[in-house]
Coordinates of C-alpha atoms and ligand atoms in Angstrom, one line a residue:
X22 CA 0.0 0.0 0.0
X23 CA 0.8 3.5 -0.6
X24 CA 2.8 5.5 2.5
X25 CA -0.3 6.5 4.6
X26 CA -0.4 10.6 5.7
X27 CA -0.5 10.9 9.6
X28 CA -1.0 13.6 11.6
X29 CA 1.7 15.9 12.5
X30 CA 1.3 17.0 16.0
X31 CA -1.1 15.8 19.4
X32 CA -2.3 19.3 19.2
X33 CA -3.3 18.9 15.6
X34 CA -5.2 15.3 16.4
X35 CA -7.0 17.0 19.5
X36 CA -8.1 19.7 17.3
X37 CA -9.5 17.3 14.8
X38 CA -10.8 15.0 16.3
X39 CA -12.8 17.7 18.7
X40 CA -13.4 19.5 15.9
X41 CA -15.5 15.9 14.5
X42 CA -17.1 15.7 17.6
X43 CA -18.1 19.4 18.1
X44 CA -20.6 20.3 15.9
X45 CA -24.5 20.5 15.3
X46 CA -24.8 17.8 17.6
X47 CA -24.2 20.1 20.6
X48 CA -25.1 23.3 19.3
X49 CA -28.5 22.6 17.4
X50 CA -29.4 19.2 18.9
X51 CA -28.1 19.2 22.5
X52 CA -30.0 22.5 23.6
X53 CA -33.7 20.6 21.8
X54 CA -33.1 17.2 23.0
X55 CA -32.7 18.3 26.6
X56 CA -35.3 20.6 26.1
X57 CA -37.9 18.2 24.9
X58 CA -37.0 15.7 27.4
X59 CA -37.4 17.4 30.7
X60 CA -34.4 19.4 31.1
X61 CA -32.0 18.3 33.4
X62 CA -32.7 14.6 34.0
X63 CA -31.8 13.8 30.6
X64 CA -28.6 15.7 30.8
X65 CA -27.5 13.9 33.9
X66 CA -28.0 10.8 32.1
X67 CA -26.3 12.1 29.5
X68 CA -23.3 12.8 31.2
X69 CA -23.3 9.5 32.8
X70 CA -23.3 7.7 29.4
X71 CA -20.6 10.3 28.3
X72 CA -18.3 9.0 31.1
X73 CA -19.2 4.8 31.3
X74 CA -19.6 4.3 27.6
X75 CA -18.4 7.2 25.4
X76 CA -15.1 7.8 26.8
X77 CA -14.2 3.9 26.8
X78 CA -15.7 3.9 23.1
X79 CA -13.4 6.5 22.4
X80 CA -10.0 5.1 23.0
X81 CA -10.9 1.7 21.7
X82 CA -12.2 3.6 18.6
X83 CA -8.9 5.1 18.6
X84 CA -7.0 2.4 19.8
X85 CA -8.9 0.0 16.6
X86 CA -7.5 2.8 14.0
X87 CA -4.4 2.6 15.3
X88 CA -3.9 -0.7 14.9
X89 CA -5.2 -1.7 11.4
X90 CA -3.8 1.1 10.2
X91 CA -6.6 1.0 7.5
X92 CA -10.5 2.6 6.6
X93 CA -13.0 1.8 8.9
X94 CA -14.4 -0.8 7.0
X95 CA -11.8 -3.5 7.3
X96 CA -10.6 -2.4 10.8
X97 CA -13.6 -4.3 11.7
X98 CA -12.3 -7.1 9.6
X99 CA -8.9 -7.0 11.0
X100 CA -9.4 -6.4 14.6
X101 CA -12.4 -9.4 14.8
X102 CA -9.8 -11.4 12.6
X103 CA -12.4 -12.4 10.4
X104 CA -13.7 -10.2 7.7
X105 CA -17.4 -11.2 8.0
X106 CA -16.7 -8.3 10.8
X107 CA -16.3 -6.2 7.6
X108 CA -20.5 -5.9 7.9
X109 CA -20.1 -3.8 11.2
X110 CA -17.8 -1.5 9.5
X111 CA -19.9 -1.5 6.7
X112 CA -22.8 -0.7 8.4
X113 CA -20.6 2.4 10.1
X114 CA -19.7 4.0 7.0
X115 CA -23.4 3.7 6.0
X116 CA -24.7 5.1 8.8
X117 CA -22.3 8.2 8.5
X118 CA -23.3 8.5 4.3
X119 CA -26.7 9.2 5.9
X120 CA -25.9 11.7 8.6
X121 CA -23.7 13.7 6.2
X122 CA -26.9 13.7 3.6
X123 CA -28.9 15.9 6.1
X124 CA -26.1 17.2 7.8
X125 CA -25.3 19.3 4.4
X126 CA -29.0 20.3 4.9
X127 CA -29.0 22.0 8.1
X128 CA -25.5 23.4 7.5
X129 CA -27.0 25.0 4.6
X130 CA -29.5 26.2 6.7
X131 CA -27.5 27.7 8.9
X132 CA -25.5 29.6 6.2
X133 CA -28.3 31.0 4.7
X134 CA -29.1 32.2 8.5
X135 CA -25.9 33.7 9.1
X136 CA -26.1 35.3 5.3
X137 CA -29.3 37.2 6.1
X138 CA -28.0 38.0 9.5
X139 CA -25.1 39.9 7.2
X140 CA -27.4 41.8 4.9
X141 CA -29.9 42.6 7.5
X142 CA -32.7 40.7 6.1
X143 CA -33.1 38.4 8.7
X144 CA -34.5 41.1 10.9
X145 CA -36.2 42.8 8.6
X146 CA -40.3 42.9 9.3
X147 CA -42.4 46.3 10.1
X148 CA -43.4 46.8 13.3
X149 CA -46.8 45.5 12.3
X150 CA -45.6 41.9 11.8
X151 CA -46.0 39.4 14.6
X152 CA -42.5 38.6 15.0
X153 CA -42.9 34.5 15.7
X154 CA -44.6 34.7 12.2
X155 CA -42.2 36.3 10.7
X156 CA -39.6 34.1 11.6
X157 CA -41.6 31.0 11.4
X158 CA -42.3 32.5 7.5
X159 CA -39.0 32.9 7.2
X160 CA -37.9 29.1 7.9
X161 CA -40.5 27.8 5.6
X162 CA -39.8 29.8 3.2
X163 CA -36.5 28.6 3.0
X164 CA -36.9 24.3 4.5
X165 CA -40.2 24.6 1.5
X166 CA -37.9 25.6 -1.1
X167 CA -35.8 23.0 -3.2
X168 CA -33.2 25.4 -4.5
X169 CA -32.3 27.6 -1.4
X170 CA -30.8 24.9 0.5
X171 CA -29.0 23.0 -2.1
X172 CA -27.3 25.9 -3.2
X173 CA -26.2 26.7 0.5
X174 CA -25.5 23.4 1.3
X175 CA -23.7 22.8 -1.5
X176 CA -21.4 25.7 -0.3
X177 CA -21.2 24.1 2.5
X178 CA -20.1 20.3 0.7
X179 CA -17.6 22.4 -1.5
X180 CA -16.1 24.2 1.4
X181 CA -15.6 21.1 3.4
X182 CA -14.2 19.1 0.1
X183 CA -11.6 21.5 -0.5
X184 CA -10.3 20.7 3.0
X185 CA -10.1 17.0 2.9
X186 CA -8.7 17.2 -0.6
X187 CA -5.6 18.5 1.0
X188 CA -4.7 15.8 2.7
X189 CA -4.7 14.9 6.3
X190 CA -1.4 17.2 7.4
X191 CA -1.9 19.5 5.1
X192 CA -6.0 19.8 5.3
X193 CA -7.6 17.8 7.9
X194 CA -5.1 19.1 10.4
X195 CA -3.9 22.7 9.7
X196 CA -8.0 24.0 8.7
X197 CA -8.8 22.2 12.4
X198 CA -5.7 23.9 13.9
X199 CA -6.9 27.1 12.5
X200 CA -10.7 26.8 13.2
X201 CA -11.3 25.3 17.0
X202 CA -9.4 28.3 18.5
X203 CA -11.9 30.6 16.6
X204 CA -14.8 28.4 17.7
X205 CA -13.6 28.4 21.5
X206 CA -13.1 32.3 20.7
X207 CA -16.7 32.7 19.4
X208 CA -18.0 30.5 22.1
X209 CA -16.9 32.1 24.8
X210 CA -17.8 35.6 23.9
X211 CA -21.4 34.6 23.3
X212 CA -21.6 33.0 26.8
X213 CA -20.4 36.0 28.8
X214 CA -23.2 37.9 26.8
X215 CA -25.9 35.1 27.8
X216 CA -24.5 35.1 31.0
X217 CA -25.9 38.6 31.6
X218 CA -29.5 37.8 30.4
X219 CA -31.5 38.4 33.3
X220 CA -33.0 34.1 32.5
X221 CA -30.0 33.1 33.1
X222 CA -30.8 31.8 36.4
X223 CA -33.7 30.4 35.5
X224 CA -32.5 28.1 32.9
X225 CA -29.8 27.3 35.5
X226 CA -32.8 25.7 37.2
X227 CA -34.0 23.7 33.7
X228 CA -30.8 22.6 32.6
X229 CA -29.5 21.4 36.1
X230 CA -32.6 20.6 38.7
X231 CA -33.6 16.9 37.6
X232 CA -37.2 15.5 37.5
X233 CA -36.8 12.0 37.0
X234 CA -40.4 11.1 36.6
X235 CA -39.7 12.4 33.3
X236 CA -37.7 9.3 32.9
X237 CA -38.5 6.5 30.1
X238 CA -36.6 4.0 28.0
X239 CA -37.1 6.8 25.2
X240 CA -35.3 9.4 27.0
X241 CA -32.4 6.9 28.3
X242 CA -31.5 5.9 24.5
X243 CA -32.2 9.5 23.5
X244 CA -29.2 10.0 25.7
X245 CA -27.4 7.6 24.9
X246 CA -27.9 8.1 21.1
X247 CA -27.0 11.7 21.8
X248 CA -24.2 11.2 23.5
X249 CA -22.7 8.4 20.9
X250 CA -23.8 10.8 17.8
X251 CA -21.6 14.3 19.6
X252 CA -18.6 12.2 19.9
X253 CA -18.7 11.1 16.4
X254 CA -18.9 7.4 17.9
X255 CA -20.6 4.4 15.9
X256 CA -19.6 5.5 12.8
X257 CA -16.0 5.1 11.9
X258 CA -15.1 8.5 12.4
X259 CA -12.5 8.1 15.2
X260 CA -11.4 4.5 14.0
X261 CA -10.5 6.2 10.7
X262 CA -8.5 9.3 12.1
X263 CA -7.2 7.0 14.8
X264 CA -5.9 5.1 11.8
X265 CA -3.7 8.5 11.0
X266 CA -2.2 8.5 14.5
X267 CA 1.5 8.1 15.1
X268 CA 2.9 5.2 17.5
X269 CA 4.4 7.8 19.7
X270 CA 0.9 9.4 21.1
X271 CA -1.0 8.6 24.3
X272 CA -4.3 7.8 22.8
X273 CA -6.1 7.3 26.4
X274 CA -4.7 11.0 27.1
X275 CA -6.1 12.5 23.3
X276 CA -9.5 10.4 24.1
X277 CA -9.8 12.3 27.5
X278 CA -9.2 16.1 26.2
X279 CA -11.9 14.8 23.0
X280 CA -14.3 13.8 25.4
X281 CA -13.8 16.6 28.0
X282 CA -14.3 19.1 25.1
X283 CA -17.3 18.2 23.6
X284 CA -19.1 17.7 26.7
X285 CA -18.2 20.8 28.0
X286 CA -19.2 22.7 24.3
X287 CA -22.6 21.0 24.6
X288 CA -23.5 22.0 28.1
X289 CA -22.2 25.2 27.3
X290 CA -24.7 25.6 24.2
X291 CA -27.4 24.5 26.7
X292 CA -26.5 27.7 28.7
X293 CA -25.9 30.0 25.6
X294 CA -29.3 28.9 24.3
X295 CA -31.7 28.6 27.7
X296 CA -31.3 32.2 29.1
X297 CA -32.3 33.7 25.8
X298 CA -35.2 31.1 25.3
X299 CA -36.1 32.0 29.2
X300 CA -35.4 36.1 29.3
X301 CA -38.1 36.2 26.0
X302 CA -40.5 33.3 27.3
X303 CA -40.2 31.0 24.4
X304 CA -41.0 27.5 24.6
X305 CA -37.4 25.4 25.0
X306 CA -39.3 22.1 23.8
X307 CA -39.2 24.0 20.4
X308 CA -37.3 21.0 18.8
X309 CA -35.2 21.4 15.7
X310 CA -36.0 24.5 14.8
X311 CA -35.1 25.7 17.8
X312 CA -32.3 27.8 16.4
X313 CA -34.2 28.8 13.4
X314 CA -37.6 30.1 15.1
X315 CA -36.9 30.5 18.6
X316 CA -33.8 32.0 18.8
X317 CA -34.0 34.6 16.3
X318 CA -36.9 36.1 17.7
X319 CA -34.5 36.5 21.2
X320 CA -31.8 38.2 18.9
X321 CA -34.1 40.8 17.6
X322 CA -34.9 41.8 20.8
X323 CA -32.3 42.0 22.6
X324 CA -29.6 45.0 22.1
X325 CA -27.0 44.1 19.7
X326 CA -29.0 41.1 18.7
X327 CA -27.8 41.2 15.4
X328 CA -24.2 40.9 16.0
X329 CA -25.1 38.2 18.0
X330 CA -26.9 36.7 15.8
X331 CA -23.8 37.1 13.1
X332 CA -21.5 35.4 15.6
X333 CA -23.9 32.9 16.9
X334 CA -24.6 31.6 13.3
X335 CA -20.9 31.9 12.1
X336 CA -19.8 29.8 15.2
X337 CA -22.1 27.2 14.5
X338 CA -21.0 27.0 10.8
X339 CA -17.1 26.8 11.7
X340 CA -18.5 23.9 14.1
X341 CA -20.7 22.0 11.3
X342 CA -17.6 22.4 9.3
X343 CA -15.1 20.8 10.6
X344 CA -17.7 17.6 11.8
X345 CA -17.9 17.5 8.0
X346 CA -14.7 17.4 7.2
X347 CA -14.8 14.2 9.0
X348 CA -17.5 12.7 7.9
X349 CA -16.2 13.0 5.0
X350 CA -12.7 11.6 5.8
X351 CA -14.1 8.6 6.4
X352 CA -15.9 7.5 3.2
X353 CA -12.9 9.3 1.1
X354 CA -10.3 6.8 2.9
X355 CA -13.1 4.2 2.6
X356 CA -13.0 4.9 -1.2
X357 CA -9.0 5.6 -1.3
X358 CA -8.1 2.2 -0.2
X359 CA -10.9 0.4 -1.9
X360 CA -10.8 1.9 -5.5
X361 CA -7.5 2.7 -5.1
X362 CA -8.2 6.4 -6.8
X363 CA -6.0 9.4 -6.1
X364 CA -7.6 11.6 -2.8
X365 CA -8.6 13.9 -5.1
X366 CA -10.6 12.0 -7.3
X367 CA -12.4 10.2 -4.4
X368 CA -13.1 13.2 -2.8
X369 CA -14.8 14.5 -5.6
X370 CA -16.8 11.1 -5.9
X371 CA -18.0 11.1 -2.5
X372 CA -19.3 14.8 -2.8
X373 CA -21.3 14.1 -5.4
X374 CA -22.7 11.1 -3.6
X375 CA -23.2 12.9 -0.7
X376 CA -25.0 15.7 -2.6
X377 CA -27.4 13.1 -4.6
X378 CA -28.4 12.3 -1.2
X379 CA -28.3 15.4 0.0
X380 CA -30.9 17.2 -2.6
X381 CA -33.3 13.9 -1.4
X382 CA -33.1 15.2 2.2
X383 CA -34.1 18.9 0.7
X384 CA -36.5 17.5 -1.8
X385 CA -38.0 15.5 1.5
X386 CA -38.6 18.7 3.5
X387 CA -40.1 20.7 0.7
X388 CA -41.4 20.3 -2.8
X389 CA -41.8 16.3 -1.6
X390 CA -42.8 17.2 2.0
X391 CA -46.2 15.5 1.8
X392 CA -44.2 12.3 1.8
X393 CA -44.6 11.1 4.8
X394 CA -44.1 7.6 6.3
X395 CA -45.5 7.2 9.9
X396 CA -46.1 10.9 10.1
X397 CA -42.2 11.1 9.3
X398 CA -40.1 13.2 6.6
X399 CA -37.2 11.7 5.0
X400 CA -34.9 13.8 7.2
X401 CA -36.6 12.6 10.3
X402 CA -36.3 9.2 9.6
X403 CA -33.1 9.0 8.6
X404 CA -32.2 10.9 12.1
X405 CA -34.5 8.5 13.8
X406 CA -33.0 5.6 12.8
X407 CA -29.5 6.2 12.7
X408 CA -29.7 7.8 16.3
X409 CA -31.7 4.7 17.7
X410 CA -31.0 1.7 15.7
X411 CA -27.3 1.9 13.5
X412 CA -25.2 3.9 15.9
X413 CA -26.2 1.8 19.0
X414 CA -25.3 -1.6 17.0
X415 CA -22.2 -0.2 15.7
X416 CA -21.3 0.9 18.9
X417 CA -22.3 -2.2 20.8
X418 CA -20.7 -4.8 18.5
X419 CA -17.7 -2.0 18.2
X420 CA -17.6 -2.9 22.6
X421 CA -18.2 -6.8 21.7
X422 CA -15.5 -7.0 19.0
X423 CA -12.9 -5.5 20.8
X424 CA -13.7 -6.4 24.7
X425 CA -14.5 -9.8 23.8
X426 CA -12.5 -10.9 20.3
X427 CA -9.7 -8.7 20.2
X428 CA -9.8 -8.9 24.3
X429 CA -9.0 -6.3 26.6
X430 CA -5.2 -7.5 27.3
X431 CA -4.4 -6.6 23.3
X432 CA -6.6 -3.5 23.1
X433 CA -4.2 -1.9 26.2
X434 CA -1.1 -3.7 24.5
X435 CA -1.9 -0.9 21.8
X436 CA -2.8 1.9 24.5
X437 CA 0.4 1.7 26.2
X438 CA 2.2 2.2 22.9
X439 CA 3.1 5.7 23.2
X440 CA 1.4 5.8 27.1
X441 CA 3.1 5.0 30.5
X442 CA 1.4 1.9 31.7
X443 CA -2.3 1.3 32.9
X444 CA -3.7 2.0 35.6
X445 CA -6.4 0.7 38.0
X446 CA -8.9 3.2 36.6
X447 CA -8.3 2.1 33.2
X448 CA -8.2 -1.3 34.2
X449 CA -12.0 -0.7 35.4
X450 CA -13.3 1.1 32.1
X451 CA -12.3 -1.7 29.8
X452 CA -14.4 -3.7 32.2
X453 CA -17.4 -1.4 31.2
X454 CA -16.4 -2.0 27.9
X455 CA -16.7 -5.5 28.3
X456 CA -20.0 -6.4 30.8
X457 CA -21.5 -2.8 31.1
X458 CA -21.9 -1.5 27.3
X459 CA -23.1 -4.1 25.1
X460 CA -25.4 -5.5 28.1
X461 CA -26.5 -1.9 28.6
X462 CA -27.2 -1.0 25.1
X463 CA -29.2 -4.4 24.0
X464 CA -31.7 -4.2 26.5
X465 CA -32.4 -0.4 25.8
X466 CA -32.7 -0.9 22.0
X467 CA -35.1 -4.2 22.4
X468 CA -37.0 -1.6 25.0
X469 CA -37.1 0.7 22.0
X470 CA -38.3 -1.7 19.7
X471 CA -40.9 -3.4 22.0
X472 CA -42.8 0.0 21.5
X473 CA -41.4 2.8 23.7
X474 CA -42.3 5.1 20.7
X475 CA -40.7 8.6 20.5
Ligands
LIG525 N1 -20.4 14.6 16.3 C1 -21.0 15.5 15.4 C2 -21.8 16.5 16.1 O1 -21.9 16.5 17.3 C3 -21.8 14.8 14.4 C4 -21.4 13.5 13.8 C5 -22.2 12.5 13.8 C6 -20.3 13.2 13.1 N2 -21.5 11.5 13.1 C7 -20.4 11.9 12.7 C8 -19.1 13.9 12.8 C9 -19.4 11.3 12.1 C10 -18.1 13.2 12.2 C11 -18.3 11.9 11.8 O2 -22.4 17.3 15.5

């Protein structure tokens, strides 16, 4: 095989592999998942399935790459030693062809947000117009139409593209290097504003005073499926930049700062979001177009709004972005190593895959929006299932494969390459990977499937 790229620095693999799990996840999803599901008792469980089964998941994610040196497809084959494993991989890449088809679509919609939040038009109704009408117009306006969001979403392909078709050293790694400073930047400067919203406090109270009796198998693999989804886990996105990782880094160490990160970015969105929602009295159940209806109405009333509104929408593109760039790493290495085509040729072929799929997705929630299945768009379902069904097998026969067939003893050989030695704590998480996670998991989804409907 050709001499494979690796990253350069640890810096540069933090940055990217944050940078995958950062994105719409925990800045349009996190803030309408908690709020549909009661607040704070889902993030609690949240967090707890961010500690006993993401954070394992992603060093043996890492740890998997690492060792097959190859796309996330036949890792699965290689570290099962048998390629019927192959499927699981298979199913991975799959899973994340279908997230990136809508995942264009709402990062469209977000630049065509943050393009009217330039020219002013966003926030521009007479004071005779009901503003939640306006804004609500203003969203179906643009979700109804079949050409606004290809063409923004296609920006959004193309822009991503030209970053993986650089490489990883010279694309992947340098754009991340270059674009999580400016998110953490953005992020924080839009928190000290929230911060001195006078619901602050209140939404202090939402996001962090539990009601369990809220509580159902739904809102347990809601979590779950949450938390797997904002660390990119379940779908080959860490086993394939895990694959680009040197034999001289501490993987356990680069899994911690990951995991830290992105947790601390999505409760952090919860509290951006919240006080606004609060201060203005909006409803924080307003689901996914939360950002879109809700929060735009807070940014034309408050003063400065809509600078806030510039930075809010910019931060949450430069987040999208760079979760796309590795979503799209890992079907271009998938196609690299299986057509054997140049990077920029497969690159090329996967965006126009992805943007096939990606104008169904648009068609689905417009011109072909009175498609429904089950009361369902085409957007929804793929969201649904992928959230509740793919990533949770993926990730529960990633935790079988490599607790129980590659076994625990070879998966920390490969940690300690590059790490001091174990210790007892670690010793006790590959235990969850081997009794807590799959058990955990297959229980849930057969409660999912025996009717807890959504
Ligand atoms: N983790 C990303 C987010 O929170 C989304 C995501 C899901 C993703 N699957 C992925 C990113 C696969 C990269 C690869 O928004």
């Amino acid at each position: 095989m050709k001499n494979r790229d690796t990253f350069s620095s640890k810096i540069g693999i933090v940055a990217a592999s944050a940078g995958s799990a950062i994105g719409l996840g925990n800045i349009w999803k996190f803030p309408y998942m908690a709020g549909k599901n009661g607040g704070s008792a889902f993030i609690i469980i949240y967090l707890i399935a961010i500690i006993l089964m993401g954070y394992p998941l992603v060093y043996t994610e890492f740890a998997m790459g690492r060792r097959a040196k190859t796309n996330a497809v036949d890792t699965f084959g290689i570290i099962g030693n048998k390629k019927t494993w192959n499927i699981v991989g298979f199913i991975a890449v799959l899973t994340v062809f279908l997230i990136s088809t809508f995942y264009m679509m709402i990062t469209g919609w977000v630049i065509y947000y943050f393009y009217h939040s330039l020219t002013g038009t966003l926030y521009n109704l007479s004071s005779a117009t009901d503003s939640v009408m306006h804004f609500k117009a203003i969203f179906s306006h643009m979700s109804s139409s079949m050409s606004i969001p290809l063409i923004f979403s296609m920006i959004a392909i193309y822009m991503t593209a030209l970053i993986n078709s650089m490489g990883i050293k010279e694309g992947v790694e340098k754009y991340s290097k270059i674009m999580m400073p400016v998110l953490f930047v953005l992020f924080i400067f839009l928190i000290g504003y929230s911060a001195t919203l006078p619901g602050f406090s209140k939404s202090m109270h939402f996001l962090f005073r539990p009601d369990f009796r809220l509580v159902t198998p739904q809102v347990i693999i809601g979590a779950i499926g949450q938390a797997f989804f904002s660390l990119s886990l379940g779908m080959g996105a860490l086993i394939t930049y895990g694959s680009y990782i040197a034999k001289t880094e501490n993987i356990r160490q680069i899994a911690r700062q990951v995991t830290l990160a992105d947790t601390i970015i999505a409760l952090f969105s919860g509290l951006l979001i919240f006080p606004a929602v609060f201060t203005y009295n909006l409803e924080p159940t307003a689901g996914p177009s939360l950002i879109f209806i809700s929060l735009p109405q807070v940014f034309l009333k408050m003063p400065g709004g809509r600078w806030f509104s510039l930075l809010f929408f910019l931060l949450v593109i430069v987040a999208a972005i760079t979760s796309m760039v590795s979503m799209l790493e890992i079907l271009i290495t998938y196609v690299i190593e299986k057509r054997n085509w140049s990077r920029k040729t497969s690159t090329w072929m996967v965006v126009i895959a992805t943007t096939l799929g990606g104008a169904v997705n648009i068609a689905g929630e417009g011109p072909l929006s009175y498609i429904t299945v089950g009361g369902r768009t085409i957007f929804s379902w793929l969201d649904y299932l992928t959230n509740n069904i793919t990533i949770p097998l993926v990730a529960v026969l990633t935790a079988i494969i490599a607790g129980w067939v590659w076994q625990t003893t070879r998966l920390n050989k490969e940690l300690e390459i590059g790490a001091a030695s174990s210790t007892k704590l670690d010793h006790y998480f590959n235990l969850l990977l081997k009794w807590v996670i799959p058990p955990v998991i297959v229980i849930l989804m057969i409660a999912l499937l025996l009717g807890a409907e959504s």
